[in-house]
Every structure is written in C-alpha cells, then in structure tokens.
Coordinates of C-alpha atoms in Angstrom, one line a residue:
M1 CA 44.7 -6.0 -8.4
L2 CA 41.0 -6.7 -7.8
I3 CA 39.5 -6.5 -4.3
G4 CA 36.0 -6.9 -2.8
I5 CA 34.5 -4.2 -0.7
D6 CA 31.6 -4.1 1.8
L7 CA 30.6 -0.5 1.9
G8 CA 28.5 -0.4 5.0
T9 CA 26.3 2.1 6.8
T10 CA 28.2 1.9 10.0
N11 CA 31.4 0.1 9.1
S12 CA 33.2 -0.8 5.8
L13 CA 35.9 -3.3 5.0
A14 CA 37.8 -4.8 2.2
A15 CA 39.0 -8.3 1.3
C16 CA 41.0 -10.0 -1.4
F17 CA 41.3 -13.5 -2.8
R18 CA 44.8 -14.9 -3.0
D19 CA 46.6 -18.2 -2.4
G20 CA 43.3 -20.0 -2.9
K21 CA 41.3 -18.2 -0.1
A22 CA 39.5 -15.0 0.8
E23 CA 41.1 -12.8 3.5
I24 CA 40.1 -9.6 5.2
I25 CA 42.5 -6.6 4.6
P26 CA 43.4 -4.8 7.8
N27 CA 43.2 -1.0 7.8
R28 CA 46.0 1.4 8.7
L29 CA 45.3 1.1 12.4
G30 CA 45.4 -2.7 12.3
G31 CA 41.6 -3.0 12.6
R32 CA 39.4 -5.1 10.3
L33 CA 36.5 -2.7 10.3
T34 CA 36.7 1.0 9.2
P35 CA 33.9 3.2 10.5
S36 CA 31.9 4.8 7.6
V37 CA 32.5 8.2 9.0
V38 CA 34.0 11.3 7.4
S39 CA 35.1 14.6 9.1
V40 CA 36.6 17.7 7.6
D41 CA 38.3 20.5 9.6
A42 CA 38.5 24.2 8.9
D43 CA 41.7 23.8 6.9
G44 CA 40.1 21.3 4.6
V45 CA 41.9 18.3 6.1
V46 CA 39.8 15.1 5.6
Y47 CA 39.6 12.4 8.3
V48 CA 38.1 9.0 7.6
G49 CA 37.2 6.0 9.7
E50 CA 38.1 5.7 13.4
T51 CA 39.8 9.1 13.5
A52 CA 36.8 10.8 12.0
K53 CA 34.5 9.0 14.4
E54 CA 36.5 10.1 17.3
R55 CA 36.8 13.7 16.0
G56 CA 33.0 13.7 15.5
I57 CA 32.5 13.6 19.3
L58 CA 34.2 16.9 19.6
H59 CA 33.2 18.4 16.2
P60 CA 29.8 16.9 15.3
L61 CA 28.9 19.6 12.9
E62 CA 32.1 18.9 10.9
T63 CA 31.4 15.1 10.7
A64 CA 29.0 12.9 8.7
S65 CA 27.9 9.3 9.2
V66 CA 25.1 7.0 8.1
F67 CA 25.2 8.7 4.7
K68 CA 24.7 5.4 2.9
R69 CA 21.0 5.8 3.5
S70 CA 21.1 9.0 1.3
M71 CA 22.9 7.3 -1.7
G72 CA 21.2 8.3 -4.9
T73 CA 19.4 11.3 -3.5
D74 CA 20.0 15.1 -3.7
R75 CA 20.8 15.4 0.0
E76 CA 23.9 17.5 0.8
Y77 CA 26.2 17.4 3.8
I78 CA 28.0 20.6 4.8
L79 CA 31.2 20.0 6.6
S80 CA 33.3 23.1 7.5
G81 CA 31.6 25.1 4.8
K82 CA 32.1 22.5 2.0
K83 CA 29.2 20.6 0.4
F84 CA 29.3 16.8 -0.1
S85 CA 26.9 14.4 -1.6
A86 CA 26.5 10.9 -0.1
E87 CA 28.4 9.3 -3.0
E88 CA 31.3 11.8 -2.5
L89 CA 31.5 10.9 1.2
S90 CA 31.3 7.2 0.3
S91 CA 34.2 7.8 -2.2
L92 CA 36.4 9.1 0.6
V93 CA 35.7 5.9 2.6
L94 CA 36.4 3.8 -0.5
R95 CA 39.6 5.6 -1.2
S96 CA 40.8 5.0 2.4
L97 CA 40.1 1.2 1.9
K98 CA 41.9 1.3 -1.4
E99 CA 45.0 2.9 0.1
D100 CA 45.1 0.4 3.0
A101 CA 44.7 -2.5 0.5
E102 CA 47.7 -1.2 -1.5
V103 CA 49.9 -1.0 1.5
Y104 CA 48.8 -4.5 2.7
L105 CA 49.1 -6.2 -0.7
G106 CA 52.2 -4.3 -1.8
E107 CA 50.7 -3.5 -5.2
S108 CA 48.3 -1.0 -6.9
V109 CA 44.6 -1.7 -6.5
T110 CA 42.6 -0.5 -9.5
E111 CA 39.5 -2.6 -9.6
A112 CA 36.8 -3.6 -7.1
I113 CA 33.6 -5.5 -6.6
I114 CA 31.4 -3.5 -4.3
S115 CA 28.4 -4.9 -2.4
V116 CA 25.1 -3.0 -1.9
P117 CA 21.9 -3.9 -0.1
A118 CA 19.8 -6.2 -2.2
Y119 CA 16.9 -3.7 -2.1
F120 CA 18.9 -0.7 -3.4
N121 CA 17.2 0.7 -6.4
D122 CA 18.8 1.8 -9.7
L123 CA 19.7 5.3 -8.6
Q124 CA 21.4 3.9 -5.4
R125 CA 23.3 1.3 -7.3
K126 CA 24.6 3.8 -9.9
A127 CA 25.5 6.2 -7.1
T128 CA 27.6 3.5 -5.4
K129 CA 29.3 2.8 -8.7
R130 CA 30.2 6.4 -9.2
A131 CA 31.5 6.6 -5.6
G132 CA 34.0 3.8 -6.5
E133 CA 35.0 5.6 -9.7
L134 CA 35.6 8.9 -7.7
A135 CA 37.9 6.8 -5.4
G136 CA 39.9 5.7 -8.4
L137 CA 38.4 2.3 -8.8
N138 CA 37.0 0.5 -11.8
V139 CA 33.9 -1.0 -10.3
S140 CA 33.6 -4.3 -12.3
R141 CA 30.5 -5.5 -10.5
I142 CA 27.9 -4.5 -8.0
I143 CA 26.9 -7.5 -5.9
N144 CA 24.0 -7.8 -3.5
E145 CA 25.1 -8.1 0.1
P146 CA 23.0 -11.2 1.0
T147 CA 24.3 -12.9 -2.1
A148 CA 27.9 -12.2 -1.2
A149 CA 27.2 -13.4 2.4
A150 CA 25.7 -16.6 1.0
I151 CA 28.7 -17.2 -1.2
A152 CA 31.0 -16.9 1.9
Y153 CA 28.7 -19.2 4.0
G154 CA 28.0 -21.7 1.2
M155 CA 31.7 -22.2 0.3
G156 CA 32.6 -22.5 4.0
S157 CA 29.9 -25.0 4.7
K158 CA 30.6 -28.8 4.4
G159 CA 26.9 -29.6 4.4
G160 CA 26.5 -30.0 0.7
D161 CA 23.5 -28.9 -1.3
A162 CA 21.1 -26.7 0.8
R163 CA 18.6 -23.9 0.7
Y164 CA 19.5 -20.8 2.7
L165 CA 17.7 -17.8 4.1
V166 CA 20.1 -15.0 4.6
F167 CA 19.0 -12.5 7.3
D168 CA 21.2 -9.4 6.7
L169 CA 20.7 -6.7 9.2
G170 CA 23.4 -4.0 9.0
G171 CA 23.8 -0.6 10.6
G172 CA 21.2 1.1 8.3
T173 CA 19.6 -1.5 6.0
F174 CA 17.9 -4.9 6.1
D175 CA 17.8 -7.5 3.4
V176 CA 16.5 -11.1 3.3
S177 CA 17.4 -13.5 0.5
I178 CA 16.4 -17.1 -0.4
L179 CA 19.3 -18.9 -2.1
E180 CA 20.0 -22.5 -3.0
L181 CA 23.3 -24.2 -3.4
F182 CA 23.3 -27.3 -5.5
G183 CA 26.6 -28.7 -6.9
P184 CA 28.6 -25.9 -8.3
I185 CA 25.6 -23.6 -8.7
M186 CA 24.6 -20.8 -6.2
E187 CA 21.1 -19.6 -7.3
V188 CA 19.2 -16.7 -5.8
H189 CA 15.5 -17.3 -5.7
A190 CA 14.1 -14.2 -4.0
I191 CA 15.1 -11.0 -2.2
A192 CA 13.2 -8.4 -0.2
G193 CA 14.2 -5.8 2.3
D194 CA 13.9 -2.4 3.9
N195 CA 16.5 0.3 3.3
F196 CA 15.5 2.2 6.4
I197 CA 15.9 -0.1 9.3
G198 CA 19.2 -1.3 10.9
G199 CA 21.3 -1.3 14.0
E200 CA 21.3 2.5 14.1
D201 CA 17.5 2.4 14.7
F202 CA 18.0 0.1 17.7
T203 CA 20.5 2.6 19.1
A204 CA 18.1 5.6 18.4
L205 CA 15.4 3.8 20.3
L206 CA 17.6 3.7 23.5
T207 CA 18.4 7.4 23.0
T208 CA 14.7 8.2 22.9
M209 CA 14.0 6.0 26.0
Y210 CA 16.8 7.7 27.9
L211 CA 15.6 11.3 27.1
E212 CA 12.0 10.4 27.9
R213 CA 12.9 9.0 31.3
A214 CA 15.1 12.0 32.0
A215 CA 12.2 14.3 30.9
I216 CA 14.6 16.1 28.4
A217 CA 13.4 17.4 25.1
P218 CA 15.8 16.4 22.3
E219 CA 15.6 19.8 20.7
S220 CA 16.9 21.4 23.9
L221 CA 20.3 19.7 23.5
D222 CA 23.1 20.9 21.4
V223 CA 24.6 18.6 18.7
R224 CA 27.6 17.7 20.8
T225 CA 25.6 16.7 23.9
M226 CA 23.2 14.7 21.7
G227 CA 26.2 12.9 20.2
E228 CA 27.4 11.9 23.8
V229 CA 23.9 10.6 24.5
R230 CA 24.0 8.5 21.3
K231 CA 27.4 7.2 22.2
A232 CA 26.1 6.1 25.6
A233 CA 23.2 4.4 24.0
E234 CA 25.5 2.5 21.7
R235 CA 27.5 1.3 24.7
C236 CA 24.3 0.2 26.4
K237 CA 23.1 -1.6 23.4
C238 CA 26.4 -3.5 23.1
A239 CA 26.3 -4.4 26.8
F240 CA 23.1 -6.5 26.2
A241 CA 25.3 -8.9 24.3
R242 CA 27.0 -9.9 27.6
H243 CA 24.5 -8.9 30.3
S244 CA 20.8 -9.1 31.0
E245 CA 20.7 -5.4 31.7
G246 CA 22.4 -2.2 30.5
T247 CA 23.0 1.2 31.9
M248 CA 23.1 4.6 30.3
S249 CA 24.7 7.5 32.2
C250 CA 25.3 11.1 31.0
T251 CA 25.7 14.5 32.5
I252 CA 23.4 17.1 30.9
D253 CA 23.6 20.7 32.0
D254 CA 25.8 19.6 34.9
Q255 CA 23.1 17.2 36.1
P256 CA 23.9 13.5 36.0
F257 CA 21.2 11.1 35.0
E258 CA 21.4 7.3 34.9
M259 CA 19.0 4.8 33.4
T260 CA 19.1 1.1 34.0
L261 CA 17.2 -1.1 31.6
T262 CA 16.6 -4.9 31.5
L263 CA 16.9 -6.9 28.3
A264 CA 13.3 -7.8 28.7
E265 CA 12.2 -4.1 28.8
Y266 CA 14.4 -3.3 25.8
E267 CA 13.0 -6.2 23.9
E268 CA 9.4 -5.1 24.6
A269 CA 10.3 -1.5 23.4
C270 CA 11.9 -3.0 20.2
A271 CA 8.6 -4.8 19.2
P272 CA 7.7 -2.2 16.4
L273 CA 11.3 -2.5 14.9
L274 CA 11.2 -6.2 15.0
E275 CA 7.8 -6.2 13.3
K276 CA 9.3 -4.2 10.4
L277 CA 11.7 -7.1 9.9
R278 CA 8.9 -9.6 9.6
R279 CA 7.3 -8.4 6.4
P280 CA 10.4 -8.7 4.1
I281 CA 10.9 -12.2 5.4
E282 CA 7.3 -13.2 4.5
R283 CA 7.5 -11.5 1.1
S284 CA 10.8 -13.3 0.2
L285 CA 9.4 -16.7 1.2
R286 CA 6.2 -16.0 -0.8
D287 CA 8.1 -14.9 -3.9
A288 CA 10.4 -17.9 -3.7
G289 CA 7.4 -20.2 -3.3
V290 CA 8.9 -22.0 -0.3
S291 CA 7.9 -22.5 3.4
L292 CA 10.0 -22.1 6.5
A293 CA 10.1 -25.8 6.8
E294 CA 11.9 -26.0 3.4
I295 CA 14.7 -23.7 4.5
D296 CA 17.8 -25.8 5.5
Q297 CA 20.0 -23.0 7.0
I298 CA 19.3 -19.5 8.5
V299 CA 22.4 -17.3 8.0
L300 CA 22.8 -14.2 10.1
V301 CA 24.8 -11.4 8.5
G302 CA 25.5 -7.8 9.6
G303 CA 26.7 -6.4 12.9
A304 CA 23.2 -5.8 14.2
T305 CA 22.5 -9.5 14.2
R306 CA 24.8 -9.7 17.3
L307 CA 22.1 -8.1 19.3
P308 CA 20.4 -10.6 21.6
V309 CA 17.0 -9.1 20.9
V310 CA 17.5 -9.7 17.2
R311 CA 18.8 -13.3 17.6
R312 CA 15.9 -14.2 20.0
F313 CA 13.5 -12.7 17.4
V314 CA 15.0 -14.8 14.6
S315 CA 15.2 -18.0 16.7
K316 CA 11.5 -17.6 17.8
L317 CA 10.4 -16.8 14.2
F318 CA 12.1 -19.7 12.5
G319 CA 12.0 -22.2 15.4
R320 CA 15.7 -22.9 15.2
I321 CA 19.2 -21.5 16.1
P322 CA 20.6 -19.5 13.1
G323 CA 24.0 -20.3 11.6
V324 CA 27.1 -18.3 12.6
L325 CA 29.8 -20.2 10.5
V326 CA 31.1 -16.8 9.2
D327 CA 31.6 -13.7 11.2
P328 CA 28.5 -11.5 10.6
D329 CA 30.6 -8.4 10.2
E330 CA 32.9 -10.0 7.6
A331 CA 30.7 -12.3 5.6
V332 CA 29.8 -9.8 2.9
A333 CA 33.4 -8.7 2.3
L334 CA 34.6 -12.3 2.2
G335 CA 31.8 -13.1 -0.3
A336 CA 32.8 -10.2 -2.4
A337 CA 36.4 -11.4 -2.4
L338 CA 35.3 -14.9 -3.4
Q339 CA 33.4 -13.2 -6.3
C340 CA 36.7 -11.7 -7.2
G341 CA 38.2 -15.2 -7.4
M342 CA 35.3 -16.2 -9.6
K343 CA 35.9 -13.3 -11.9
A344 CA 39.6 -14.1 -12.2
R345 CA 38.6 -17.7 -12.8
D346 CA 40.9 -18.8 -9.9
Q347 CA 41.5 -22.6 -10.1
E348 CA 40.2 -23.1 -6.6
I349 CA 36.6 -21.8 -7.3
K350 CA 36.4 -21.5 -11.1
E351 CA 33.6 -24.1 -11.3
V352 CA 31.2 -22.1 -9.2
V353 CA 28.3 -20.5 -11.1
L354 CA 26.3 -17.7 -9.5
T355 CA 22.8 -16.6 -10.6
D356 CA 21.2 -13.5 -9.1
V357 CA 17.7 -11.9 -9.5
C358 CA 16.3 -8.5 -10.3
P359 CA 15.4 -6.9 -7.0
F360 CA 12.6 -4.6 -8.2
T361 CA 9.9 -4.9 -10.9
L362 CA 10.6 -3.0 -14.1
G363 CA 7.8 -1.7 -16.3
T364 CA 6.1 1.2 -18.0
E365 CA 3.0 3.3 -17.8
V366 CA -0.2 2.4 -19.8
M367 CA -3.8 3.3 -20.1
V368 CA -6.4 0.6 -19.1
D369 CA -10.1 0.2 -19.5
N370 CA -11.7 0.6 -16.1
G371 CA -15.1 -0.4 -17.4
T372 CA -16.3 3.2 -17.9
F373 CA -13.5 5.0 -19.6
E374 CA -9.8 4.6 -20.5
E375 CA -7.8 5.4 -17.4
G376 CA -4.1 6.4 -17.6
G377 CA -1.3 6.2 -15.1
H378 CA -1.4 2.4 -14.6
Y379 CA 1.7 0.3 -14.2
L380 CA 2.5 -2.5 -16.7
P381 CA 5.2 -4.8 -15.2
I382 CA 7.6 -6.1 -17.9
I383 CA 10.3 -7.8 -15.8
E384 CA 8.8 -9.0 -12.5
R385 CA 10.9 -8.7 -9.3
N386 CA 13.0 -11.8 -8.4
T387 CA 13.3 -12.8 -12.0
V388 CA 16.7 -14.5 -12.6
I389 CA 19.2 -12.2 -14.4
P390 CA 20.4 -11.6 -17.0
V391 CA 16.9 -11.4 -18.5
S392 CA 15.1 -9.9 -21.5
R393 CA 11.3 -9.5 -21.7
T394 CA 9.1 -7.9 -24.3
Q395 CA 5.6 -6.4 -24.0
T396 CA 3.5 -5.2 -26.8
V397 CA 1.3 -2.0 -26.4
C398 CA -1.0 -0.2 -28.8
T399 CA -1.8 3.5 -29.4
A400 CA -4.3 4.8 -26.9
Q401 CA -5.8 7.7 -28.8
D402 CA -7.1 8.5 -32.3
N403 CA -4.6 10.2 -34.5
Q404 CA -1.8 9.6 -32.0
T405 CA 1.6 10.5 -33.7
R406 CA 4.0 9.5 -30.9
V407 CA 4.3 6.8 -28.2
N408 CA 6.1 7.9 -25.1
V409 CA 7.5 5.0 -23.0
K410 CA 8.2 5.8 -19.3
I411 CA 10.8 3.5 -17.8
L412 CA 9.7 2.7 -14.3
Q413 CA 11.0 0.7 -11.3
G414 CA 8.8 -0.3 -8.3
E415 CA 5.9 -2.3 -7.1
S416 CA 2.9 0.1 -7.0
R417 CA 0.0 -0.5 -9.4
M418 CA 0.0 3.3 -10.2
S419 CA 2.9 4.6 -12.2
Y420 CA 3.4 7.8 -10.3
N421 CA 4.2 5.9 -7.1
N422 CA 7.2 4.1 -8.8
L423 CA 10.6 5.4 -9.6
L424 CA 11.0 7.1 -13.0
L425 CA 14.3 5.9 -14.6
G426 CA 14.0 7.6 -18.0
E427 CA 11.7 8.0 -21.0
V428 CA 11.9 7.0 -24.7
S429 CA 9.6 8.5 -27.5
V430 CA 9.0 7.0 -30.9
P431 CA 6.9 8.4 -33.9
V432 CA 4.0 6.3 -35.1
P433 CA 1.7 6.8 -38.1
A434 CA -1.5 8.7 -37.2
G435 CA -4.7 6.5 -37.3
P436 CA -7.5 5.0 -35.1
K437 CA -6.5 4.1 -31.6
G438 CA -5.2 0.6 -31.2
R439 CA -4.1 0.2 -34.8
E440 CA -0.4 0.8 -34.2
S441 CA 1.5 -1.8 -32.1
V442 CA 4.8 -1.1 -30.4
D443 CA 7.1 -3.7 -28.9
I444 CA 8.9 -2.7 -25.6
T445 CA 11.9 -4.8 -24.7
Y446 CA 13.7 -4.6 -21.3
T447 CA 17.0 -6.3 -20.9
Y448 CA 18.6 -6.3 -17.4
D449 CA 22.1 -7.7 -16.6
V450 CA 24.1 -8.7 -13.6
N451 CA 25.6 -5.2 -13.3
S452 CA 22.1 -3.6 -12.9
L453 CA 22.4 -2.2 -16.4
L454 CA 19.0 -1.8 -18.1
E455 CA 18.7 -1.6 -21.8
V456 CA 15.3 -0.5 -23.3
E457 CA 14.5 -1.0 -26.9
I458 CA 11.3 0.3 -28.6
H459 CA 10.2 -1.2 -32.0
V460 CA 7.2 0.1 -34.0
Q461 CA 5.9 -2.9 -35.9
S462 CA 4.4 -1.1 -38.9
T463 CA 7.3 1.1 -39.7
G464 CA 10.3 -0.8 -38.3
V465 CA 11.4 2.3 -36.3
H466 CA 13.8 1.4 -33.5
R467 CA 14.9 3.4 -30.4
K468 CA 17.3 2.1 -27.9
I469 CA 18.7 3.6 -24.6
I470 CA 20.7 2.3 -21.7
I471 CA 19.7 3.6 -18.3
Q472 CA 22.8 4.8 -16.6
N473 CA 22.2 8.3 -15.3
E474 CA 19.8 10.1 -13.0
Q475 CA 17.8 12.3 -15.3
N476 CA 14.3 13.3 -14.5
R477 CA 14.8 12.7 -10.8
M478 CA 12.8 14.8 -8.4
S479 CA 14.2 16.1 -5.1
E480 CA 12.9 14.6 -1.9
G481 CA 10.9 17.8 -1.2
E482 CA 9.3 17.8 -4.7
A483 CA 8.5 14.1 -4.4
A484 CA 7.0 14.6 -0.9
A485 CA 4.9 17.6 -2.1
R486 CA 3.6 15.7 -5.1
M487 CA 2.7 12.6 -3.0
E488 CA 0.9 14.8 -0.5
Q489 CA -1.1 16.3 -3.3
L490 CA -1.9 13.0 -4.9
Q491 CA -2.9 11.5 -1.5
Y492 CA -5.4 14.4 -1.0
L493 CA -6.9 13.7 -4.5
K494 CA -7.2 10.0 -3.7
Q495 CA -9.1 10.6 -0.5
N496 CA -12.0 12.4 -2.2
P497 CA -14.1 9.4 -3.3
R498 CA -13.2 7.3 -0.3
H499 CA -15.0 9.0 2.5
E500 CA -15.4 6.0 4.9
E501 CA -12.6 4.4 6.8
A502 CA -13.7 0.9 5.8
N503 CA -13.5 1.7 2.1
R504 CA -10.0 3.4 2.5
L505 CA -8.8 0.3 4.5
Q506 CA -9.6 -2.2 1.7
I507 CA -8.1 0.1 -1.0
L508 CA -4.9 0.5 1.0
R509 CA -4.8 -3.2 1.7
G510 CA -5.2 -3.9 -2.0
E511 CA -2.4 -1.5 -2.9
R512 CA -0.1 -3.3 -0.4
L513 CA -1.0 -6.8 -1.6
Y514 CA -0.4 -5.6 -5.2
E515 CA 3.2 -4.6 -4.3
E516 CA 3.7 -7.9 -2.4
S517 CA 2.2 -10.1 -5.2
T518 CA 3.3 -11.0 -8.7
A519 CA 1.9 -12.2 -12.1
D520 CA -1.8 -13.4 -12.1
D521 CA -2.5 -12.2 -8.5
R522 CA -1.4 -8.6 -9.4
T523 CA -3.8 -8.7 -12.4
A524 CA -6.7 -9.9 -10.2
I525 CA -6.0 -7.2 -7.5
D526 CA -5.8 -4.5 -10.1
R527 CA -9.1 -5.5 -11.7
G528 CA -10.8 -5.8 -8.2
L529 CA -9.6 -2.3 -7.2
M530 CA -10.8 -0.7 -10.4
E531 CA -14.2 -2.4 -10.0
F532 CA -14.5 -1.1 -6.5
E533 CA -13.4 2.4 -7.5
R534 CA -16.1 2.5 -10.2
V535 CA -18.7 1.6 -7.5
L536 CA -17.3 4.3 -5.1
N537 CA -17.8 6.9 -7.8
R538 CA -21.5 6.1 -8.0
Q539 CA -22.0 6.9 -4.3
D540 CA -24.6 4.2 -3.7
R541 CA -24.0 3.1 -0.1
T542 CA -25.7 -0.3 -0.5
E543 CA -23.7 -1.1 -3.6
I544 CA -20.5 0.2 -2.1
E545 CA -20.9 -2.2 0.9
R546 CA -21.6 -5.1 -1.4
A547 CA -18.6 -4.3 -3.5
R548 CA -16.3 -3.8 -0.5
K549 CA -17.2 -7.3 0.8
K550 CA -16.5 -8.7 -2.7
L551 CA -13.1 -7.0 -2.7
A552 CA -12.3 -8.1 0.8
K553 CA -13.1 -11.7 -0.1
L554 CA -10.7 -11.5 -3.1
L555 CA -7.9 -10.0 -1.0
D556 CA -8.5 -12.7 1.7
K557 CA -8.1 -15.4 -0.9
I558 CA -4.8 -13.9 -2.2
E559 CA -3.3 -13.1 1.2
F560 CA -4.6 -16.1 3.3
G561 CA -5.7 -18.7 0.7
T562 CA -9.3 -18.6 2.0
N563 CA -12.4 -19.0 -0.2

C-alpha cells in the first residue's frame, strides 16, 4: 500500500487515496495531526507524538522537537544518554504514522510519497528519504510541500484554469510557489522560501516579550520552567485567532506574573518576522515573470497561516482575501495522497500531469578573467533555479593553466556568485592531455530528475574520456562549526579592500541581487562587481567613487528597472 506523508516541523500526518478520493488517516489516538515530537525514557522506551509532547513538559531533557530544521546536518540530540540525528528522530515519527496507517487500512504499508519544504537542499532531501527508509518505507518520491498543496487545492477547485500563489507557512519553514493549472496539467513556474522561519518563531517572540516584561533573564530559568513559558506563549498565540487580546500567565520561583497583549501590539512586534516573509514572495514572482495582478488565487497552507497577524499581512500584501478551500493543516498530506493516486494511475485522476522545478541553481567552480588576472572560485550556473524538471544541461569549460593534466569538477548547489558560499555536493576528476591553457575542452552535463537525483557526466572532447556519478550521499560535508569558522575567516579576508561603508554596501547589495537574479542579469552583476573590485584594489578614492556610482546605477536598473 502507498500512502502520502506530510512530515512537518510541528505536526505530521498521513493520507491515502482510495475509492476515488484522498483521505486523512487518523492516528492511534483518533487525531488527524501527530506532533513531531520524540521522547525517550531511562529504560529506552520511545514515545512519539502527543504522548511525547506531554512527557516533554515533565522531562524536557529527554524530549526532542523541531528537529526537522536540522535535517541533513551533523547535529545530534541526546535523549536519556542515547544519541539521535534529526533523520533518526524523523524516522520514529514516520514509523508511528506507518503503523497507524496499517491499522486504519487493514493492510501492510510499504511505500510512501513524502513532502518536504520546496527550499530543502539536496542534503535535506536525501536525509528525508533515508528517514523514510529507516522507518521501513520505500520512498518512491519526494514532493515539494507547496506543489502538494496546490494539487489538493487545484483538484478541489471548480474554477477551471488558474494561476496560483501558494503561501506555505508551517511550524518551522516557509515556502512560496507560483503554479498554473490548465486543463489536465499542473505546472510549477517558480519556488522560493526560507527554511528558518515558521510558527515556532511567532511563539518564540511571545516568549521573549513575556520574559522581557517580567525582567527575567532566559538563562536564569531551568529547561522545565522555560518549557512551561513556551507552552503559555503557544496558548496566547492561538488565543489571537478568537480574541483581540491574549494573556500569558506563569509562576516563576513562586512568583506569578501575567502579561496581557493586544493583537495590535503583537502585530507590531511581529513586523521583522513578517518582513522575512516578503522577500521569497518577491523572488518567486520575479522568477516566474508574473505580477500580483496576474495571480488568480492565493492559497494559504500550513498551521501558522491560521494566525490573524499572518492572514492580515497576506491580505494587505496581495490586496485580497486568500483562499481556504482546503484545511491549511491537511492540504499537503491530501496533495501527497493525490500524487499517490497519480502514481498508481487511478482512473479518477490518471489524466493529470504534474511538472515541477529545480529549487536551487546547480553549477560548478571556474576561473574567470577579472581584467587583470585569472581569478578562481567563481560559480558557473549550469541548471538555473526554477528550471522545469526533469532537465539536462551542458556547459563546456577549458583548461585554465598551462600543462594542466586533470580537470576537477566541483558539483555545487546554491545562488552565490562565489563557489565557496554554495553547497558542495561532490567532485569529479578527469585526466586531460598536457598542453597550453585553453586547448582542452571538457563538456559538463548535469541531469536532474523529479526525485531530486542529480547525475553528472564529464566528457573530454579530445580523448573521449567519460566520467559519470550520481549524487546520492553526503560526502565532503563540513560540520556547522567548520562551516561557520570558514565563513568567518573568509568574511575577514573580504573586508580588507573594502574599507568604507558605502563600498561594502554596494558589494553586499550586488551579492544579494546576484542570488535573486538569473541568466543575463547574473552575468551583468558579476562583471560589474569584478570591475568595482579591480578599482578598489587600486585605492584611488576619486576612481572608487566614480566606479561605485556606476555599479549602483547598474544594480538600480536590475532591481528597480531604472535607467
């Protein structure tokens, strides 16, 4: 039996497709949502879901939650002396969903389609797939959460062909997607997002406000007391859905303290969080080449979209009331179940064709001529983000040095113009005949499929030598500490020729616009930044000011369309 699973940061749920429709599978307690929480006692007994969440109040050090944000990293959670990775904890949640589905369906469940945030990178997607395998499931497909939600919404809508913007704000991640439904085809045009903002952050804000008003330092509280404060903050946040004010009340060190907050005060405090939601929306619209006026439906997905402060933000931003045809908590799971029906070629939906896009740019590292010398470490995009998949693209590169005998191809994922700021997925090396630089040409072909599987093929034109690998592991990955240390060092090095704030501002702005742009605009920004950096190195203030104005004019044209 094949089921669809929404593996969420705060809650998870499963659904199936049978008798011509998608339906949510209840858990063993009769609920539709299973908290993504795991607790382990001293005897090694594992608790999952609502029981683990409840146990976590009394035993916070033996309980883990919000671990989805650490998928694909080296972070370890220690529960009752036992070490767990995020994917191992996720596998326990998935196993619980699998067991509940088997009881409900009365048959063995061996296969699943699991949803992930659209902005999950390669490592995070592979970690999710492994979590499913650890739970005893064959993960036949990884589907983007907004895409799944759009499937559920589009098939439930009677409005015919339409273009959708899916606003997916869950417990820990945010995605926005532009999709179009025309006839039997559901086509994804663009996706963007932020893996580190969600409903949990809106709860954390209330916790911070409460402690500040009570003049209590967070570090002075033990883990259990802090857990009680967070629980009170969650209740207060939910109260705003029904009332114009919320109250938090806790007893700390035998001293009661109560805070009453109006919705207007809370909304004002949420302004920085809401601003973080704006940029992915703007990027997705820009990448899709559409305006807000061309969007027919705004679809809210994820439990955090129930918050009045979020709904008011969306309504104000888009100038209309968003759609709520499908329960925000259940839309992704229902869409994953509908995808199960498509895979099984169920007669009810077998005519539906789904196209998706590559969420991140894939490329390699090259040397470029900066006008003075050959400069290494630059990023060469091969498959641009938001390219419809499956896709195959080829770029030809040449040897960069005299008497070079090997070409080393770094396989990278990301949006930065400098390779070291992107994610290294792997490397391939091929031998080439020694000779003058530029004489040997090498074709690099990237092929990316709907299951986030990347095949890289290297072909030396003169000798016919081929190398091919499939990226499906986590080799060459640095720990968070190593990455942070390296980035700190690189940042120090980058500051040296950029003494003045105005110069640093334009360079950082250019770096940001490069990540937000594609194709010709990226090339123009890269050249503009290299030209400015050459001038900076000459240390002539008059020349630097002139070059800075020229760069600012270029960036204004790209960002605002000005001349």
